[in-house]
Amino acid sequence: ATRERVRATAKSLGYRPDVVARGLRSNRLGILALVLRPLETLDSSLPEGVDYFLRFAGSAALAAMDFGYGLMLVSDPTREESPAAALACDGFLFSRPGTDDPHSEMPHGEGVPFLSVGKDPARAAYDNWIDTDTELMTDLVLQHLDDAGATRVALVAGTDPNSWNLGAEAASRAWAGARDQE
């Protein structure tokens, strides 16, 4: 009876519990973090005609909602100047980890679940990543070019040491080596 009187009084006063305080008690805010790295801005993540980031973020938001979570864009939580909210999330989602990426290590140290799209090439033993099949995709593209009669195929890849660039280069070198090409 007392609980009901307190709730009725709180409602009549327009009181709403602080969701952050409730999250502290339950150790769950219901928020997953989509990490934006320092060099990733909407401009740099969206080259002309490519909408990867928007599709990725939109799909992640819908999937999070299916599991009762919200998705929040946060700045890089491994940087000292990041807001505290970047570390308060229930889990992290990031893409294109580089070699020895701090994003692969920080969540383990904090005990926070994370998932990366692509693997950290130096931490392949971690199972917290989704395989992007970079090598398979590169092989398919190269085979298509070969079938179309291409005679001088070159790979133009990024310089970041991430699994996408490293995988594409390895597949391209293997493909060229099998054909005695440079």
PDB file of N, CA, C and O in Angstrom, residues 89-152:
ATOM      1  N   CYS A  89      28.409   2.596 -21.812  1.00  0.00           N
ATOM      2  CA  CYS A  89      27.513   1.768 -22.617  1.00  0.00           C
ATOM      3  C   CYS A  89      27.635   0.294 -22.236  1.00  0.00           C
ATOM      4  O   CYS A  89      28.626  -0.131 -21.667  1.00  0.00           O
ATOM      5  N   ASP A  90      26.607  -0.459 -22.584  1.00  0.00           N
ATOM      6  CA  ASP A  90      26.557  -1.885 -22.257  1.00  0.00           C
ATOM      7  C   ASP A  90      27.392  -2.749 -23.194  1.00  0.00           C
ATOM      8  O   ASP A  90      27.647  -3.911 -22.907  1.00  0.00           O
ATOM      9  N   GLY A  91      27.780  -2.210 -24.316  1.00  0.00           N
ATOM     10  CA  GLY A  91      28.588  -2.941 -25.274  1.00  0.00           C
ATOM     11  C   GLY A  91      29.068  -1.997 -26.364  1.00  0.00           C
ATOM     12  O   GLY A  91      28.536  -0.897 -26.512  1.00  0.00           O
ATOM     13  N   PHE A  92      30.072  -2.426 -27.108  1.00  0.00           N
ATOM     14  CA  PHE A  92      30.670  -1.607 -28.158  1.00  0.00           C
ATOM     15  C   PHE A  92      30.602  -2.322 -29.496  1.00  0.00           C
ATOM     16  O   PHE A  92      30.753  -3.533 -29.569  1.00  0.00           O
ATOM     17  N   LEU A  93      30.413  -1.550 -30.544  1.00  0.00           N
ATOM     18  CA  LEU A  93      30.452  -2.034 -31.906  1.00  0.00           C
ATOM     19  C   LEU A  93      31.376  -1.105 -32.685  1.00  0.00           C
ATOM     20  O   LEU A  93      31.208   0.120 -32.627  1.00  0.00           O
ATOM     21  N   PHE A  94      32.367  -1.659 -33.331  1.00  0.00           N
ATOM     22  CA  PHE A  94      33.254  -0.846 -34.143  1.00  0.00           C
ATOM     23  C   PHE A  94      33.675  -1.623 -35.373  1.00  0.00           C
ATOM     24  O   PHE A  94      33.507  -2.831 -35.451  1.00  0.00           O
ATOM     25  N   SER A  95      34.191  -0.889 -36.353  1.00  0.00           N
ATOM     26  CA  SER A  95      34.584  -1.548 -37.596  1.00  0.00           C
ATOM     27  C   SER A  95      36.025  -1.226 -37.944  1.00  0.00           C
ATOM     28  O   SER A  95      36.612  -0.281 -37.425  1.00  0.00           O
ATOM     29  N   ARG A  96      36.556  -2.066 -38.798  1.00  0.00           N
ATOM     30  CA  ARG A  96      37.903  -1.909 -39.340  1.00  0.00           C
ATOM     31  C   ARG A  96      38.981  -1.768 -38.278  1.00  0.00           C
ATOM     32  O   ARG A  96      39.757  -0.828 -38.314  1.00  0.00           O
ATOM     33  N   PRO A  97      39.072  -2.694 -37.329  1.00  0.00           N
ATOM     34  CA  PRO A  97      40.169  -2.570 -36.362  1.00  0.00           C
ATOM     35  C   PRO A  97      41.513  -2.741 -37.058  1.00  0.00           C
ATOM     36  O   PRO A  97      41.650  -3.541 -37.978  1.00  0.00           O
ATOM     37  N   GLY A  98      42.475  -1.962 -36.619  1.00  0.00           N
ATOM     38  CA  GLY A  98      43.824  -2.069 -37.157  1.00  0.00           C
ATOM     39  C   GLY A  98      44.644  -3.069 -36.354  1.00  0.00           C
ATOM     40  O   GLY A  98      44.157  -3.659 -35.381  1.00  0.00           O
ATOM     41  N   THR A  99      45.868  -3.252 -36.747  1.00  0.00           N
ATOM     42  CA  THR A  99      46.772  -4.147 -36.036  1.00  0.00           C
ATOM     43  C   THR A  99      47.049  -3.587 -34.643  1.00  0.00           C
ATOM     44  O   THR A  99      47.359  -2.410 -34.500  1.00  0.00           O
ATOM     45  N   ASP A 100      46.914  -4.438 -33.618  1.00  0.00           N
ATOM     46  CA  ASP A 100      47.069  -4.026 -32.215  1.00  0.00           C
ATOM     47  C   ASP A 100      46.148  -2.868 -31.861  1.00  0.00           C
ATOM     48  O   ASP A 100      46.515  -1.944 -31.156  1.00  0.00           O
ATOM     49  N   ASP A 101      44.939  -2.921 -32.373  1.00  0.00           N
ATOM     50  CA  ASP A 101      43.960  -1.850 -32.170  1.00  0.00           C
ATOM     51  C   ASP A 101      43.551  -1.776 -30.698  1.00  0.00           C
ATOM     52  O   ASP A 101      43.185  -2.779 -30.106  1.00  0.00           O
ATOM     53  N   PRO A 102      43.616  -0.588 -30.099  1.00  0.00           N
ATOM     54  CA  PRO A 102      43.199  -0.463 -28.698  1.00  0.00           C
ATOM     55  C   PRO A 102      41.721  -0.796 -28.494  1.00  0.00           C
ATOM     56  O   PRO A 102      41.313  -1.156 -27.399  1.00  0.00           O
ATOM     57  N   HIS A 103      40.925  -0.723 -29.559  1.00  0.00           N
ATOM     58  CA  HIS A 103      39.506  -1.076 -29.434  1.00  0.00           C
ATOM     59  C   HIS A 103      39.313  -2.568 -29.196  1.00  0.00           C
ATOM     60  O   HIS A 103      38.280  -2.986 -28.689  1.00  0.00           O
ATOM     61  N   SER A 104      40.296  -3.365 -29.581  1.00  0.00           N
ATOM     62  CA  SER A 104      40.217  -4.800 -29.329  1.00  0.00           C
ATOM     63  C   SER A 104      40.631  -5.134 -27.903  1.00  0.00           C
ATOM     64  O   SER A 104      40.254  -6.165 -27.375  1.00  0.00           O
ATOM     65  N   GLU A 105      41.427  -4.274 -27.290  1.00  0.00           N
ATOM     66  CA  GLU A 105      41.939  -4.535 -25.951  1.00  0.00           C
ATOM     67  C   GLU A 105      41.110  -3.864 -24.861  1.00  0.00           C
ATOM     68  O   GLU A 105      40.827  -4.463 -23.836  1.00  0.00           O
ATOM     69  N   MET A 106      40.718  -2.618 -25.071  1.00  0.00           N
ATOM     70  CA  MET A 106      40.030  -1.837 -24.041  1.00  0.00           C
ATOM     71  C   MET A 106      38.771  -2.525 -23.497  1.00  0.00           C
ATOM     72  O   MET A 106      38.622  -2.641 -22.290  1.00  0.00           O
ATOM     73  N   PRO A 107      37.873  -3.031 -24.350  1.00  0.00           N
ATOM     74  CA  PRO A 107      36.677  -3.670 -23.782  1.00  0.00           C
ATOM     75  C   PRO A 107      36.999  -4.881 -22.913  1.00  0.00           C
ATOM     76  O   PRO A 107      36.342  -5.109 -21.907  1.00  0.00           O
ATOM     77  N   HIS A 108      38.033  -5.655 -23.299  1.00  0.00           N
ATOM     78  CA  HIS A 108      38.425  -6.801 -22.474  1.00  0.00           C
ATOM     79  C   HIS A 108      38.849  -6.325 -21.086  1.00  0.00           C
ATOM     80  O   HIS A 108      38.465  -6.907 -20.081  1.00  0.00           O
ATOM     81  N   GLY A 109      39.664  -5.269 -21.039  1.00  0.00           N
ATOM     82  CA  GLY A 109      40.128  -4.747 -19.761  1.00  0.00           C
ATOM     83  C   GLY A 109      39.001  -4.190 -18.903  1.00  0.00           C
ATOM     84  O   GLY A 109      39.037  -4.277 -17.683  1.00  0.00           O
ATOM     85  N   GLU A 110      37.985  -3.630 -19.567  1.00  0.00           N
ATOM     86  CA  GLU A 110      36.840  -3.053 -18.853  1.00  0.00           C
ATOM     87  C   GLU A 110      35.757  -4.097 -18.570  1.00  0.00           C
ATOM     88  O   GLU A 110      34.804  -3.817 -17.859  1.00  0.00           O
ATOM     89  N   GLY A 111      35.872  -5.277 -19.167  1.00  0.00           N
ATOM     90  CA  GLY A 111      34.855  -6.306 -18.987  1.00  0.00           C
ATOM     91  C   GLY A 111      33.561  -5.987 -19.709  1.00  0.00           C
ATOM     92  O   GLY A 111      32.484  -6.412 -19.288  1.00  0.00           O
ATOM     93  N   VAL A 112      33.643  -5.243 -20.808  1.00  0.00           N
ATOM     94  CA  VAL A 112      32.460  -4.846 -21.568  1.00  0.00           C
ATOM     95  C   VAL A 112      32.432  -5.635 -22.875  1.00  0.00           C
ATOM     96  O   VAL A 112      33.452  -5.716 -23.572  1.00  0.00           O
ATOM     97  N   PRO A 113      31.293  -6.200 -23.233  1.00  0.00           N
ATOM     98  CA  PRO A 113      31.217  -6.936 -24.494  1.00  0.00           C
ATOM     99  C   PRO A 113      31.443  -6.013 -25.690  1.00  0.00           C
ATOM    100  O   PRO A 113      31.083  -4.842 -25.656  1.00  0.00           O
ATOM    101  N   PHE A 114      32.031  -6.552 -26.743  1.00  0.00           N
ATOM    102  CA  PHE A 114      32.211  -5.777 -27.957  1.00  0.00           C
ATOM    103  C   PHE A 114      32.183  -6.694 -29.167  1.00  0.00           C
ATOM    104  O   PHE A 114      32.333  -7.907 -29.051  1.00  0.00           O
ATOM    105  N   LEU A 115      31.968  -6.081 -30.304  1.00  0.00           N
ATOM    106  CA  LEU A 115      31.978  -6.793 -31.568  1.00  0.00           C
ATOM    107  C   LEU A 115      32.607  -5.877 -32.600  1.00  0.00           C
ATOM    108  O   LEU A 115      32.308  -4.683 -32.637  1.00  0.00           O
ATOM    109  N   SER A 116      33.490  -6.422 -33.410  1.00  0.00           N
ATOM    110  CA  SER A 116      34.079  -5.617 -34.477  1.00  0.00           C
ATOM    111  C   SER A 116      33.760  -6.262 -35.819  1.00  0.00           C
ATOM    112  O   SER A 116      33.644  -7.476 -35.929  1.00  0.00           O
ATOM    113  N   VAL A 117      33.599  -5.410 -36.809  1.00  0.00           N
ATOM    114  CA  VAL A 117      33.421  -5.877 -38.175  1.00  0.00           C
ATOM    115  C   VAL A 117      34.815  -5.888 -38.780  1.00  0.00           C
ATOM    116  O   VAL A 117      35.401  -4.841 -39.014  1.00  0.00           O
ATOM    117  N   GLY A 118      35.342  -7.067 -38.955  1.00  0.00           N
ATOM    118  CA  GLY A 118      36.741  -7.249 -39.315  1.00  0.00           C
ATOM    119  C   GLY A 118      37.511  -7.585 -38.044  1.00  0.00           C
ATOM    120  O   GLY A 118      37.064  -7.289 -36.939  1.00  0.00           O
ATOM    121  N   LYS A 119      38.640  -8.242 -38.224  1.00  0.00           N
ATOM    122  CA  LYS A 119      39.414  -8.659 -37.048  1.00  0.00           C
ATOM    123  C   LYS A 119      40.667  -7.815 -36.903  1.00  0.00           C
ATOM    124  O   LYS A 119      41.162  -7.241 -37.867  1.00  0.00           O
ATOM    125  N   ASP A 120      41.152  -7.758 -35.693  1.00  0.00           N
ATOM    126  CA  ASP A 120      42.446  -7.144 -35.429  1.00  0.00           C
ATOM    127  C   ASP A 120      43.480  -8.161 -35.883  1.00  0.00           C
ATOM    128  O   ASP A 120      43.561  -9.257 -35.320  1.00  0.00           O
ATOM    129  N   PRO A 121      44.265  -7.861 -36.919  1.00  0.00           N
ATOM    130  CA  PRO A 121      45.219  -8.852 -37.431  1.00  0.00           C
ATOM    131  C   PRO A 121      46.188  -9.387 -36.383  1.00  0.00           C
ATOM    132  O   PRO A 121      46.658 -10.510 -36.499  1.00  0.00           O
ATOM    133  N   ALA A 122      46.471  -8.620 -35.331  1.00  0.00           N
ATOM    134  CA  ALA A 122      47.390  -9.083 -34.293  1.00  0.00           C
ATOM    135  C   ALA A 122      46.679  -9.879 -33.209  1.00  0.00           C
ATOM    136  O   ALA A 122      47.325 -10.468 -32.351  1.00  0.00           O
ATOM    137  N   ARG A 123      45.349  -9.879 -33.222  1.00  0.00           N
ATOM    138  CA  ARG A 123      44.588 -10.574 -32.179  1.00  0.00           C
ATOM    139  C   ARG A 123      43.556 -11.512 -32.799  1.00  0.00           C
ATOM    140  O   ARG A 123      42.395 -11.517 -32.407  1.00  0.00           O
ATOM    141  N   ALA A 124      43.993 -12.293 -33.740  1.00  0.00           N
ATOM    142  CA  ALA A 124      43.080 -13.179 -34.458  1.00  0.00           C
ATOM    143  C   ALA A 124      42.425 -14.207 -33.543  1.00  0.00           C
ATOM    144  O   ALA A 124      41.393 -14.763 -33.880  1.00  0.00           O
ATOM    145  N   ALA A 125      43.009 -14.453 -32.372  1.00  0.00           N
ATOM    146  CA  ALA A 125      42.435 -15.437 -31.460  1.00  0.00           C
ATOM    147  C   ALA A 125      41.149 -14.930 -30.809  1.00  0.00           C
ATOM    148  O   ALA A 125      40.356 -15.727 -30.331  1.00  0.00           O
ATOM    149  N   TYR A 126      40.945 -13.616 -30.778  1.00  0.00           N
ATOM    150  CA  TYR A 126      39.691 -13.089 -30.237  1.00  0.00           C
ATOM    151  C   TYR A 126      38.544 -13.562 -31.109  1.00  0.00           C
ATOM    152  O   TYR A 126      38.651 -13.609 -32.320  1.00  0.00           O
ATOM    153  N   ASP A 127      37.455 -13.900 -30.487  1.00  0.00           N
ATOM    154  CA  ASP A 127      36.301 -14.348 -31.267  1.00  0.00           C
ATOM    155  C   ASP A 127      35.198 -13.296 -31.298  1.00  0.00           C
ATOM    156  O   ASP A 127      34.073 -13.592 -31.612  1.00  0.00           O
ATOM    157  N   ASN A 128      35.543 -12.058 -31.025  1.00  0.00           N
ATOM    158  CA  ASN A 128      34.565 -10.975 -30.959  1.00  0.00           C
ATOM    159  C   ASN A 128      34.501 -10.200 -32.269  1.00  0.00           C
ATOM    160  O   ASN A 128      34.356  -8.996 -32.270  1.00  0.00           O
ATOM    161  N   TRP A 129      34.615 -10.864 -33.374  1.00  0.00           N
ATOM    162  CA  TRP A 129      34.599 -10.155 -34.642  1.00  0.00           C
ATOM    163  C   TRP A 129      33.789 -10.920 -35.673  1.00  0.00           C
ATOM    164  O   TRP A 129      33.610 -12.125 -35.578  1.00  0.00           O
ATOM    165  N   ILE A 130      33.286 -10.158 -36.633  1.00  0.00           N
ATOM    166  CA  ILE A 130      32.524 -10.722 -37.744  1.00  0.00           C
ATOM    167  C   ILE A 130      33.442 -10.757 -38.956  1.00  0.00           C
ATOM    168  O   ILE A 130      34.058  -9.749 -39.299  1.00  0.00           O
ATOM    169  N   ASP A 131      33.540 -11.896 -39.578  1.00  0.00           N
ATOM    170  CA  ASP A 131      34.389 -12.041 -40.754  1.00  0.00           C
ATOM    171  C   ASP A 131      33.727 -11.356 -41.940  1.00  0.00           C
ATOM    172  O   ASP A 131      32.546 -11.558 -42.217  1.00  0.00           O
ATOM    173  N   THR A 132      34.484 -10.543 -42.627  1.00  0.00           N
ATOM    174  CA  THR A 132      33.970  -9.833 -43.799  1.00  0.00           C
ATOM    175  C   THR A 132      34.292 -10.542 -45.104  1.00  0.00           C
ATOM    176  O   THR A 132      33.967 -10.047 -46.170  1.00  0.00           O
ATOM    177  N   ASP A 133      34.935 -11.706 -45.012  1.00  0.00           N
ATOM    178  CA  ASP A 133      35.291 -12.496 -46.204  1.00  0.00           C
ATOM    179  C   ASP A 133      36.052 -11.680 -47.238  1.00  0.00           C
ATOM    180  O   ASP A 133      35.837 -11.806 -48.439  1.00  0.00           O
ATOM    181  N   THR A 134      36.959 -10.824 -46.761  1.00  0.00           N
ATOM    182  CA  THR A 134      37.718  -9.961 -47.668  1.00  0.00           C
ATOM    183  C   THR A 134      38.467 -10.772 -48.710  1.00  0.00           C
ATOM    184  O   THR A 134      38.447 -10.427 -49.902  1.00  0.00           O
ATOM    185  N   GLU A 135      39.120 -11.839 -48.281  1.00  0.00           N
ATOM    186  CA  GLU A 135      39.893 -12.639 -49.221  1.00  0.00           C
ATOM    187  C   GLU A 135      38.982 -13.260 -50.277  1.00  0.00           C
ATOM    188  O   GLU A 135      39.297 -13.244 -51.475  1.00  0.00           O
ATOM    189  N   LEU A 136      37.846 -13.793 -49.866  1.00  0.00           N
ATOM    190  CA  LEU A 136      36.898 -14.392 -50.809  1.00  0.00           C
ATOM    191  C   LEU A 136      36.381 -13.340 -51.792  1.00  0.00           C
ATOM    192  O   LEU A 136      36.331 -13.580 -52.998  1.00  0.00           O
ATOM    193  N   MET A 137      36.010 -12.176 -51.282  1.00  0.00           N
ATOM    194  CA  MET A 137      35.501 -11.114 -52.156  1.00  0.00           C
ATOM    195  C   MET A 137      36.576 -10.664 -53.143  1.00  0.00           C
ATOM    196  O   MET A 137      36.287 -10.433 -54.322  1.00  0.00           O
ATOM    197  N   THR A 138      37.800 -10.547 -52.668  1.00  0.00           N
ATOM    198  CA  THR A 138      38.899 -10.153 -53.560  1.00  0.00           C
ATOM    199  C   THR A 138      39.092 -11.207 -54.646  1.00  0.00           C
ATOM    200  O   THR A 138      39.242 -10.880 -55.830  1.00  0.00           O
ATOM    201  N   ASP A 139      39.073 -12.489 -54.248  1.00  0.00           N
ATOM    202  CA  ASP A 139      39.208 -13.574 -55.234  1.00  0.00           C
ATOM    203  C   ASP A 139      38.088 -13.506 -56.276  1.00  0.00           C
ATOM    204  O   ASP A 139      38.341 -13.698 -57.472  1.00  0.00           O
ATOM    205  N   LEU A 140      36.863 -13.250 -55.834  1.00  0.00           N
ATOM    206  CA  LEU A 140      35.738 -13.181 -56.779  1.00  0.00           C
ATOM    207  C   LEU A 140      35.903 -12.030 -57.764  1.00  0.00           C
ATOM    208  O   LEU A 140      35.646 -12.183 -58.961  1.00  0.00           O
ATOM    209  N   VAL A 141      36.339 -10.885 -57.276  1.00  0.00           N
ATOM    210  CA  VAL A 141      36.561  -9.738 -58.165  1.00  0.00           C
ATOM    211  C   VAL A 141      37.678 -10.045 -59.150  1.00  0.00           C
ATOM    212  O   VAL A 141      37.555  -9.788 -60.363  1.00  0.00           O
ATOM    213  N   LEU A 142      38.770 -10.603 -58.652  1.00  0.00           N
ATOM    214  CA  LEU A 142      39.893 -10.916 -59.529  1.00  0.00           C
ATOM    215  C   LEU A 142      39.512 -11.970 -60.568  1.00  0.00           C
ATOM    216  O   LEU A 142      39.893 -11.868 -61.738  1.00  0.00           O
ATOM    217  N   GLN A 143      38.735 -12.956 -60.156  1.00  0.00           N
ATOM    218  CA  GLN A 143      38.286 -13.983 -61.102  1.00  0.00           C
ATOM    219  C   GLN A 143      37.381 -13.373 -62.166  1.00  0.00           C
ATOM    220  O   GLN A 143      37.479 -13.702 -63.351  1.00  0.00           O
ATOM    221  N   HIS A 144      36.513 -12.456 -61.754  1.00  0.00           N
ATOM    222  CA  HIS A 144      35.638 -11.772 -62.708  1.00  0.00           C
ATOM    223  C   HIS A 144      36.474 -10.996 -63.729  1.00  0.00           C
ATOM    224  O   HIS A 144      36.203 -11.046 -64.941  1.00  0.00           O
ATOM    225  N   LEU A 145      37.484 -10.274 -63.252  1.00  0.00           N
ATOM    226  CA  LEU A 145      38.343  -9.514 -64.164  1.00  0.00           C
ATOM    227  C   LEU A 145      39.084 -10.453 -65.120  1.00  0.00           C
ATOM    228  O   LEU A 145      39.200 -10.175 -66.312  1.00  0.00           O
ATOM    229  N   ASP A 146      39.570 -11.580 -64.582  1.00  0.00           N
ATOM    230  CA  ASP A 146      40.270 -12.564 -65.403  1.00  0.00           C
ATOM    231  C   ASP A 146      39.334 -13.146 -66.464  1.00  0.00           C
ATOM    232  O   ASP A 146      39.694 -13.228 -67.638  1.00  0.00           O
ATOM    233  N   ASP A 147      38.121 -13.508 -66.047  1.00  0.00           N
ATOM    234  CA  ASP A 147      37.130 -14.060 -66.984  1.00  0.00           C
ATOM    235  C   ASP A 147      36.750 -13.055 -68.070  1.00  0.00           C
ATOM    236  O   ASP A 147      36.422 -13.432 -69.192  1.00  0.00           O
ATOM    237  N   ALA A 148      36.801 -11.763 -67.725  1.00  0.00           N
ATOM    238  CA  ALA A 148      36.455 -10.709 -68.680  1.00  0.00           C
ATOM    239  C   ALA A 148      37.618 -10.378 -69.608  1.00  0.00           C
ATOM    240  O   ALA A 148      37.489  -9.519 -70.484  1.00  0.00           O
ATOM    241  N   GLY A 149      38.771 -11.030 -69.408  1.00  0.00           N
ATOM    242  CA  GLY A 149      39.901 -10.830 -70.293  1.00  0.00           C
ATOM    243  C   GLY A 149      40.910  -9.794 -69.832  1.00  0.00           C
ATOM    244  O   GLY A 149      41.786  -9.403 -70.603  1.00  0.00           O
ATOM    245  N   ALA A 150      40.815  -9.341 -68.610  1.00  0.00           N
ATOM    246  CA  ALA A 150      41.778  -8.353 -68.108  1.00  0.00           C
ATOM    247  C   ALA A 150      43.170  -8.974 -68.106  1.00  0.00           C
ATOM    248  O   ALA A 150      43.344 -10.135 -67.738  1.00  0.00           O
ATOM    249  N   THR A 151      44.143  -8.202 -68.550  1.00  0.00           N
ATOM    250  CA  THR A 151      45.507  -8.720 -68.612  1.00  0.00           C
ATOM    251  C   THR A 151      46.447  -8.015 -67.652  1.00  0.00           C
ATOM    252  O   THR A 151      47.504  -8.542 -67.323  1.00  0.00           O
ATOM    253  N   ARG A 152      46.098  -6.833 -67.187  1.00  0.00           N
ATOM    254  CA  ARG A 152      46.943  -6.085 -66.243  1.00  0.00           C
ATOM    255  C   ARG A 152      46.067  -5.630 -65.081  1.00  0.00           C
ATOM    256  O   ARG A 152      45.467  -4.572 -65.132  1.00  0.00           O
TER     257      ARG A 152
END
